[in-house]
Amino acid sequence: MQIHIIGGGVIGLCSAWYLMQEGHEVVVIDNTDLTDGASHGNAGMVVPSHFIPLATPGVMAKGIRWMFDKRSPFFIKPRLSPELLEWVWKFYRSATPEKVNKAIPVLKQLNERSRELYQEFAATPPFNFDLERKGLLLLYNNPKTEQEEIEIAEKAHDLGMEARVLSSAEVQQLETGVKVDVRGGVYYPGDAHLYPNTFIRQLAAELKASGVNFITGKSIVDFNIGGGKIEKLLMSDGSAIEVKQVVLAAGSWSARLLKKAGVKILLQDGKGYSVTYENLPARPEIPTILTEAKVAITPMGKHLRIGGTLEISNFSEKVNQFRLQGILNSLQHYYPEFSVEMPDEKSIWHGYRPCSPDGLPYIGKSKKIENLIVATGHAMMGMSTGPATGKLVTQMFAGKKPEMDVSLFRVDRF
């Protein structure tokens, strides 16, 4: 079967990999040359410990407070947009204990399955993308955050995951790279990390070598629909591509494309920033989340990546120096003897994470378009859940029962 995949990020490429292995003729379409995007500059964490969705009780109130701090980790750019207002309302409605508890087991399973599949990739020559299993350390400095993280650790225990609550001294015993000054932390030894740039580059190269065709540097401007199916993709260069089956995995641009096909999903772009430093004289050696600051720190071979923020800005290309400065300034609150220089603007990466209102991805068939499967909305967890999503997409095309419950990922749930 010929399958066209729209989107060359981790979700699209992992879908292409598993579909290709099942003998399908696969074509990947992306409007870039695959050297940028949300799959490249992210923290590279593979984290079953992140089983709590983005929409949780109390997060809306916290977000409103953050909006008035120009260095805060969260910001919604005010604008008169019916789509944004509907998204915010659905986010608020999704942030209930009942809905969070339903989401926890499926998010855990999606992340755990991806960790297994990354291990399979790493054991397959010539893949070598610095996959390591050093765990994840969550650091905190105030009693309220401590209590919140301990409660999540207890939930992790209930789910069969290992989580260690550490004192300040125990944190320092674990983190030997730099001096740490914190109230405490929680350590999840089962989490892993990788160098996302290398993984994406190697996966694309292996797909090309295996006969997968790539169409890059062209945008899809519209669809020809007939009989409830996508018949042609109308391209920015005036060409038209006939299609049999389609996977839409275009990240934050998915909602705009789906709207052209008459399919509605709620999605907002969550812009994030990262900076990658090389050959620092000293650095943290354990992948870490600075919980109050919402900053991720990942050692990647000789590199160290520092990233954060969630800025819903309607695809603004402007680099917000205040938010990046906020990320870098937060380091001293946890590592008093560690700091990095503010980079020049050319060295600052930013990308757009596709955020659904309930913090869950959209993975499934469209009811309106017969030959379309949607795979998007993974927010900050695209790299952590990409391989498992690719597996699910492949099983759906084969008409097989998916290996996990996907009912919460329905495309038409809003």
Short mmCIF file of C-alpha atoms in Angstrom, two decimals:
data_model
loop_
_atom_site.label_atom_id
_atom_site.label_comp_id
_atom_site.label_asym_id
_atom_site.label_seq_id
_atom_site.Cartn_x
_atom_site.Cartn_y
_atom_site.Cartn_z
CA MET A 1 0.00 0.00 0.00
CA GLN A 2 1.26 3.50 -0.80
CA ILE A 3 1.16 5.83 2.20
CA HIS A 4 2.05 9.53 2.22
CA ILE A 5 3.20 10.93 5.55
CA ILE A 6 2.87 14.67 6.04
CA GLY A 7 5.55 15.74 8.50
CA GLY A 8 9.20 14.78 8.87
CA GLY A 9 9.58 15.10 12.64
CA VAL A 10 9.98 12.23 15.06
CA ILE A 11 6.30 11.18 14.82
CA GLY A 12 6.29 11.14 11.01
CA LEU A 13 9.66 9.41 10.68
CA CYS A 14 8.87 6.74 13.27
CA SER A 15 5.57 6.08 11.50
CA ALA A 16 7.48 5.81 8.22
CA TRP A 17 9.95 3.35 9.77
CA TYR A 18 7.38 0.88 11.03
CA LEU A 19 5.14 1.21 7.96
CA MET A 20 8.16 0.58 5.73
CA GLN A 21 9.00 -2.53 7.76
CA GLU A 22 5.50 -3.83 7.07
CA GLY A 23 6.16 -3.58 3.35
CA HIS A 24 4.31 -0.37 2.56
CA GLU A 25 5.50 2.10 -0.07
CA VAL A 26 6.12 5.21 2.00
CA VAL A 27 6.56 8.85 0.97
CA VAL A 28 7.47 11.52 3.56
CA ILE A 29 6.59 15.16 2.82
CA ASP A 30 7.99 18.09 4.79
CA ASN A 31 8.26 21.79 4.04
CA THR A 32 11.81 21.91 5.47
CA ASP A 33 15.02 19.99 4.79
CA LEU A 34 14.51 18.02 8.05
CA THR A 35 17.32 19.84 9.87
CA ASP A 36 15.09 21.86 12.20
CA GLY A 37 11.75 21.63 13.96
CA ALA A 38 10.51 20.62 17.39
CA SER A 39 12.16 17.19 17.13
CA HIS A 40 15.65 18.68 16.91
CA GLY A 41 16.10 21.19 19.72
CA ASN A 42 14.15 19.47 22.47
CA ALA A 43 15.59 18.02 25.67
CA GLY A 44 15.86 14.49 24.27
CA MET A 45 14.31 12.91 27.35
CA VAL A 46 12.50 9.56 27.24
CA VAL A 47 10.47 9.79 30.40
CA PRO A 48 7.89 7.27 31.63
CA SER A 49 7.96 9.38 34.81
CA HIS A 50 6.06 12.10 32.92
CA PHE A 51 2.68 10.40 33.19
CA ILE A 52 0.82 13.52 34.36
CA PRO A 53 -0.83 15.41 31.45
CA LEU A 54 -0.30 19.10 30.84
CA ALA A 55 -3.86 19.96 31.93
CA THR A 56 -3.94 19.42 35.70
CA PRO A 57 -5.94 21.01 38.54
CA GLY A 58 -4.50 24.37 39.55
CA VAL A 59 -2.30 24.82 36.50
CA MET A 60 -4.59 27.47 35.01
CA ALA A 61 -4.33 29.71 38.08
CA LYS A 62 -0.57 29.28 38.13
CA GLY A 63 -0.42 30.08 34.43
CA ILE A 64 -2.36 33.32 34.91
CA ARG A 65 0.15 34.44 37.55
CA TRP A 66 3.07 33.56 35.29
CA MET A 67 1.63 35.60 32.43
CA PHE A 68 2.50 38.81 34.28
CA ASP A 69 6.17 37.86 34.67
CA LYS A 70 8.16 38.43 31.47
CA ARG A 71 10.75 35.85 32.57
CA SER A 72 8.22 33.18 33.54
CA PRO A 73 8.12 29.69 31.99
CA PHE A 74 4.58 30.11 30.63
CA PHE A 75 2.94 32.77 28.49
CA ILE A 76 -0.12 33.10 26.28
CA LYS A 77 0.15 35.99 23.86
CA PRO A 78 -3.20 37.82 24.14
CA ARG A 79 -5.14 37.88 20.89
CA LEU A 80 -8.75 37.81 19.74
CA SER A 81 -8.96 34.28 18.44
CA PRO A 82 -12.01 31.99 18.70
CA GLU A 83 -9.69 28.97 18.37
CA LEU A 84 -7.52 30.14 21.27
CA LEU A 85 -10.53 30.93 23.47
CA GLU A 86 -12.03 27.51 22.79
CA TRP A 87 -8.67 25.86 23.51
CA VAL A 88 -8.32 27.69 26.85
CA TRP A 89 -11.88 26.74 27.84
CA LYS A 90 -11.35 23.07 26.97
CA PHE A 91 -8.01 23.13 28.81
CA TYR A 92 -9.81 24.40 31.91
CA ARG A 93 -12.52 21.72 31.55
CA SER A 94 -9.88 18.99 31.12
CA ALA A 95 -7.94 19.92 34.26
CA THR A 96 -9.94 17.74 36.67
CA PRO A 97 -8.72 14.91 38.92
CA GLU A 98 -11.03 12.44 37.17
CA LYS A 99 -9.67 13.19 33.69
CA VAL A 100 -6.07 13.28 34.89
CA ASN A 101 -6.42 9.86 36.55
CA LYS A 102 -7.80 8.39 33.32
CA ALA A 103 -4.87 9.80 31.34
CA ILE A 104 -2.09 8.61 33.67
CA PRO A 105 -1.93 4.90 32.71
CA VAL A 106 -2.04 5.49 28.95
CA LEU A 107 0.65 8.19 29.06
CA LYS A 108 2.83 5.91 31.16
CA GLN A 109 2.35 3.05 28.71
CA LEU A 110 3.06 5.24 25.67
CA ASN A 111 6.34 6.44 27.19
CA GLU A 112 7.42 3.00 28.40
CA ARG A 113 6.76 1.45 25.01
CA SER A 114 8.82 4.15 23.32
CA ARG A 115 11.70 3.51 25.72
CA GLU A 116 11.66 -0.16 24.68
CA LEU A 117 11.59 0.76 21.00
CA TYR A 118 14.47 3.23 21.38
CA GLN A 119 16.49 0.40 22.87
CA GLU A 120 15.68 -1.66 19.76
CA PHE A 121 16.83 1.21 17.54
CA ALA A 122 20.05 1.56 19.54
CA ALA A 123 20.77 -2.16 19.09
CA THR A 124 20.28 -1.92 15.30
CA PRO A 125 23.38 -0.92 13.28
CA PRO A 126 24.23 1.75 12.24
CA PHE A 127 22.10 3.64 14.80
CA ASN A 128 24.16 5.42 17.45
CA PHE A 129 22.35 8.38 18.99
CA ASP A 130 23.81 8.42 22.52
CA LEU A 131 20.91 6.62 24.19
CA GLU A 132 21.65 6.43 27.91
CA ARG A 133 19.63 5.38 30.93
CA LYS A 134 20.88 7.69 33.66
CA GLY A 135 17.41 8.38 34.99
CA LEU A 136 15.81 11.75 35.62
CA LEU A 137 16.31 14.00 38.64
CA LEU A 138 13.62 16.50 39.62
CA LEU A 139 14.96 19.24 41.90
CA TYR A 140 12.89 21.56 44.07
CA ASN A 141 13.46 24.40 46.50
CA ASN A 142 10.16 25.11 48.24
CA PRO A 143 7.94 23.01 50.53
CA LYS A 144 4.85 23.19 48.31
CA THR A 145 6.69 21.85 45.28
CA GLU A 146 8.30 19.19 47.47
CA GLN A 147 4.89 17.95 48.59
CA GLU A 148 3.58 17.93 45.01
CA GLU A 149 6.56 15.94 43.73
CA ILE A 150 6.39 13.47 46.63
CA GLU A 151 2.72 12.83 45.82
CA ILE A 152 3.63 12.16 42.18
CA ALA A 153 6.42 9.83 43.34
CA GLU A 154 3.90 7.92 45.47
CA LYS A 155 1.62 7.64 42.44
CA ALA A 156 4.60 6.32 40.45
CA HIS A 157 5.12 3.63 43.11
CA ASP A 158 1.46 2.67 42.82
CA LEU A 159 2.01 2.26 39.06
CA GLY A 160 4.99 -0.03 39.63
CA MET A 161 7.67 2.55 38.83
CA GLU A 162 10.79 3.18 40.89
CA ALA A 163 10.96 6.69 42.36
CA ARG A 164 13.37 7.77 45.08
CA VAL A 165 12.70 10.82 47.24
CA LEU A 166 16.09 12.36 48.06
CA SER A 167 17.33 14.76 50.70
CA SER A 168 19.62 17.63 49.75
CA ALA A 169 22.67 15.56 50.73
CA GLU A 170 21.45 12.56 48.73
CA VAL A 171 20.92 14.76 45.68
CA GLN A 172 24.54 15.88 45.91
CA GLN A 173 25.74 12.28 46.21
CA LEU A 174 23.93 11.48 42.96
CA GLU A 175 24.88 14.63 41.04
CA THR A 176 28.68 14.66 41.05
CA GLY A 177 29.23 17.15 38.22
CA VAL A 178 28.42 20.39 40.03
CA LYS A 179 27.55 21.69 43.49
CA VAL A 180 23.82 21.45 44.18
CA ASP A 181 21.94 23.57 46.73
CA VAL A 182 18.30 22.47 46.91
CA ARG A 183 15.66 21.42 49.40
CA GLY A 184 15.57 17.95 47.84
CA GLY A 185 14.59 15.98 44.78
CA VAL A 186 12.95 12.92 43.29
CA TYR A 187 14.97 10.53 41.16
CA TYR A 188 13.41 8.26 38.51
CA PRO A 189 16.14 5.75 37.57
CA GLY A 190 14.10 4.21 34.75
CA ASP A 191 14.10 7.29 32.52
CA ALA A 192 16.47 7.65 29.57
CA HIS A 193 17.76 10.32 27.22
CA LEU A 194 19.28 10.63 23.76
CA TYR A 195 20.68 13.17 21.30
CA PRO A 196 17.58 14.00 19.22
CA ASN A 197 19.42 15.72 16.35
CA THR A 198 21.46 12.57 15.72
CA PHE A 199 18.47 10.24 15.99
CA ILE A 200 16.42 12.23 13.48
CA ARG A 201 19.34 12.49 11.06
CA GLN A 202 20.15 8.78 11.26
CA LEU A 203 16.52 7.70 11.00
CA ALA A 204 15.97 9.83 7.90
CA ALA A 205 19.15 8.44 6.33
CA GLU A 206 18.13 4.84 7.02
CA LEU A 207 14.66 5.44 5.60
CA LYS A 208 16.14 6.88 2.41
CA ALA A 209 18.55 3.95 2.14
CA SER A 210 15.60 1.57 2.52
CA GLY A 211 13.70 3.11 -0.38
CA VAL A 212 11.45 5.62 1.37
CA ASN A 213 10.94 8.66 -0.86
CA PHE A 214 11.25 12.16 0.60
CA ILE A 215 9.68 15.32 -0.80
CA THR A 216 11.18 18.28 1.06
CA GLY A 217 11.09 22.05 0.80
CA LYS A 218 7.48 22.09 -0.41
CA SER A 219 4.32 22.99 1.50
CA ILE A 220 0.84 21.56 1.15
CA VAL A 221 -1.56 24.41 0.40
CA ASP A 222 -4.78 22.42 0.02
CA PHE A 223 -6.38 19.03 -0.55
CA ASN A 224 -8.57 17.64 -3.28
CA ILE A 225 -11.34 15.72 -1.50
CA GLY A 226 -13.66 13.29 -3.24
CA GLY A 227 -15.95 10.59 -1.92
CA GLY A 228 -14.85 11.24 1.65
CA LYS A 229 -11.19 10.68 0.80
CA ILE A 230 -8.14 12.81 0.16
CA GLU A 231 -7.39 12.28 -3.53
CA LYS A 232 -4.61 14.80 -4.13
CA LEU A 233 -2.24 17.01 -2.18
CA LEU A 234 -1.96 20.45 -3.78
CA MET A 235 1.60 21.71 -3.33
CA SER A 236 3.14 25.17 -3.02
CA ASP A 237 4.99 24.78 -6.33
CA GLY A 238 1.72 24.21 -8.21
CA SER A 239 2.06 20.45 -8.47
CA ALA A 240 -0.50 17.89 -7.30
CA ILE A 241 0.35 14.57 -5.68
CA GLU A 242 -2.12 11.70 -5.95
CA VAL A 243 -2.48 9.76 -2.70
CA LYS A 244 -4.03 6.50 -1.52
CA GLN A 245 -3.54 6.75 2.25
CA VAL A 246 -2.34 9.67 4.38
CA VAL A 247 -0.76 10.12 7.81
CA LEU A 248 -0.89 13.69 9.06
CA ALA A 249 1.94 14.22 11.56
CA ALA A 250 2.71 17.88 10.96
CA GLY A 251 3.15 18.93 14.58
CA SER A 252 1.85 22.38 15.44
CA TRP A 253 0.76 22.96 11.83
CA SER A 254 -1.57 19.95 11.87
CA ALA A 255 -4.73 21.83 12.85
CA ARG A 256 -4.34 24.32 9.99
CA LEU A 257 -3.87 21.54 7.46
CA LEU A 258 -6.72 19.45 8.83
CA LYS A 259 -9.04 22.45 8.62
CA LYS A 260 -8.45 22.48 4.85
CA ALA A 261 -9.69 18.87 4.78
CA GLY A 262 -12.75 19.70 6.87
CA VAL A 263 -11.42 18.07 10.03
CA LYS A 264 -11.33 20.05 13.28
CA ILE A 265 -8.92 19.48 16.14
CA LEU A 266 -8.01 21.89 18.92
CA LEU A 267 -4.29 22.62 18.89
CA GLN A 268 -2.05 25.50 19.92
CA ASP A 269 1.63 26.00 19.25
CA GLY A 270 3.70 25.97 22.45
CA LYS A 271 6.97 27.66 21.61
CA GLY A 272 10.00 26.52 23.55
CA TYR A 273 13.63 27.59 23.60
CA SER A 274 16.87 25.70 24.05
CA VAL A 275 20.57 26.40 23.97
CA THR A 276 23.25 23.75 23.49
CA TYR A 277 26.70 24.25 25.01
CA GLU A 278 29.81 22.26 24.16
CA ASN A 279 32.82 21.20 26.24
CA LEU A 280 31.90 23.03 29.44
CA PRO A 281 34.54 22.68 32.19
CA ALA A 282 31.87 21.49 34.64
CA ARG A 283 28.20 20.66 34.21
CA PRO A 284 25.34 18.59 35.64
CA GLU A 285 25.79 14.93 34.70
CA ILE A 286 22.27 13.67 35.42
CA PRO A 287 19.32 14.74 33.23
CA THR A 288 17.39 17.14 35.41
CA ILE A 289 14.19 19.15 35.65
CA LEU A 290 14.32 22.31 37.76
CA THR A 291 10.72 22.01 38.87
CA GLU A 292 9.83 25.55 39.96
CA ALA A 293 11.57 27.05 36.92
CA LYS A 294 10.25 24.40 34.48
CA VAL A 295 13.73 24.09 32.98
CA ALA A 296 15.16 20.88 31.48
CA ILE A 297 18.88 20.12 31.51
CA THR A 298 20.27 17.22 29.49
CA PRO A 299 23.88 16.09 29.09
CA MET A 300 24.32 14.75 25.54
CA GLY A 301 27.83 13.40 25.02
CA LYS A 302 30.13 16.42 25.03
CA HIS A 303 27.11 18.75 24.82
CA LEU A 304 24.76 20.14 27.45
CA ARG A 305 21.29 21.26 26.40
CA ILE A 306 19.26 23.68 28.52
CA GLY A 307 15.68 24.41 27.55
CA GLY A 308 12.26 25.47 28.70
CA THR A 309 9.22 27.77 28.46
CA LEU A 310 5.80 27.21 26.95
CA GLU A 311 4.87 30.29 24.97
CA ILE A 312 1.58 30.14 23.07
CA SER A 313 2.30 32.89 20.58
CA ASN A 314 0.60 32.02 17.26
CA PHE A 315 3.86 30.98 15.58
CA SER A 316 5.75 34.13 16.47
CA GLU A 317 9.32 33.90 15.17
CA LYS A 318 10.54 36.53 17.61
CA VAL A 319 13.06 35.27 20.16
CA ASN A 320 11.98 36.47 23.58
CA GLN A 321 15.29 37.30 25.25
CA PHE A 322 13.62 37.82 28.62
CA ARG A 323 12.29 34.26 28.69
CA LEU A 324 15.62 32.79 27.68
CA GLN A 325 17.35 34.92 30.32
CA GLY A 326 14.83 33.57 32.82
CA ILE A 327 15.82 30.02 31.88
CA LEU A 328 19.53 30.69 32.34
CA ASN A 329 19.11 32.77 35.50
CA SER A 330 17.22 29.91 37.16
CA LEU A 331 20.35 27.73 37.14
CA GLN A 332 21.91 29.63 40.04
CA HIS A 333 18.92 28.86 42.27
CA TYR A 334 19.83 25.17 42.10
CA TYR A 335 23.52 25.12 41.12
CA PRO A 336 25.16 28.08 42.95
CA GLU A 337 28.56 27.58 41.32
CA PHE A 338 27.34 26.79 37.79
CA SER A 339 26.39 29.34 35.16
CA VAL A 340 26.49 29.74 31.40
CA GLU A 341 26.75 32.77 29.17
CA MET A 342 23.79 34.24 27.35
CA PRO A 343 24.29 33.13 23.74
CA ASP A 344 23.92 35.26 20.65
CA GLU A 345 20.55 35.03 18.95
CA LYS A 346 21.82 32.77 16.16
CA SER A 347 22.66 30.09 18.74
CA ILE A 348 19.19 30.09 20.29
CA TRP A 349 16.90 27.33 19.06
CA HIS A 350 13.16 27.66 19.21
CA GLY A 351 10.46 25.30 18.08
CA TYR A 352 6.71 24.84 18.31
CA ARG A 353 5.23 21.99 20.35
CA PRO A 354 1.68 20.94 19.33
CA CYS A 355 -0.45 21.26 22.48
CA SER A 356 -3.94 19.80 22.81
CA PRO A 357 -6.27 21.12 25.53
CA ASP A 358 -6.12 17.95 27.63
CA GLY A 359 -2.41 17.27 27.22
CA LEU A 360 -3.01 14.05 25.27
CA PRO A 361 -2.03 13.40 21.66
CA TYR A 362 -4.39 12.83 18.77
CA ILE A 363 -3.70 9.36 17.37
CA GLY A 364 -6.33 7.71 15.22
CA LYS A 365 -8.48 7.63 12.13
CA SER A 366 -10.57 10.55 11.05
CA LYS A 367 -14.31 9.94 10.89
CA LYS A 368 -14.71 12.50 8.12
CA ILE A 369 -11.83 11.43 5.87
CA GLU A 370 -11.70 7.70 5.24
CA ASN A 371 -8.05 7.44 4.18
CA LEU A 372 -6.54 9.66 6.89
CA ILE A 373 -4.80 8.84 10.17
CA VAL A 374 -3.84 11.73 12.45
CA ALA A 375 -0.79 11.60 14.75
CA THR A 376 -0.10 14.92 16.45
CA GLY A 377 -0.60 16.90 19.66
CA HIS A 378 2.21 15.34 21.71
CA ALA A 379 3.27 18.74 23.16
CA MET A 380 6.68 18.44 24.87
CA MET A 381 6.53 14.63 24.72
CA GLY A 382 6.98 14.03 21.00
CA MET A 383 10.49 12.64 21.30
CA SER A 384 9.53 10.58 24.35
CA THR A 385 6.50 9.02 22.66
CA GLY A 386 7.46 9.03 18.96
CA PRO A 387 8.32 5.35 18.39
CA ALA A 388 5.23 4.07 20.22
CA THR A 389 3.07 6.44 18.19
CA GLY A 390 4.63 5.11 15.00
CA LYS A 391 3.79 1.57 16.08
CA LEU A 392 0.17 2.52 16.77
CA VAL A 393 -0.18 4.21 13.38
CA THR A 394 1.16 1.08 11.68
CA GLN A 395 -1.24 -1.18 13.58
CA MET A 396 -4.17 1.04 12.65
CA PHE A 397 -3.30 0.84 8.96
CA ALA A 398 -3.11 -2.95 9.23
CA GLY A 399 -6.57 -3.08 10.77
CA LYS A 400 -5.11 -4.66 13.90
CA LYS A 401 -6.24 -3.92 17.42
CA PRO A 402 -3.74 -1.37 18.79
CA GLU A 403 -1.42 -2.75 21.44
CA MET A 404 -2.70 -0.20 23.96
CA ASP A 405 -5.94 1.63 24.70
CA VAL A 406 -6.17 4.59 22.32
CA SER A 407 -9.71 5.72 23.14
CA LEU A 408 -8.43 8.83 24.95
CA PHE A 409 -6.45 9.81 21.83
CA ARG A 410 -9.53 10.05 19.57
CA VAL A 411 -9.25 12.70 16.87
CA ASP A 412 -12.85 13.87 17.36
CA ARG A 413 -12.89 14.05 21.17
CA PHE A 414 -13.50 17.82 21.36
#
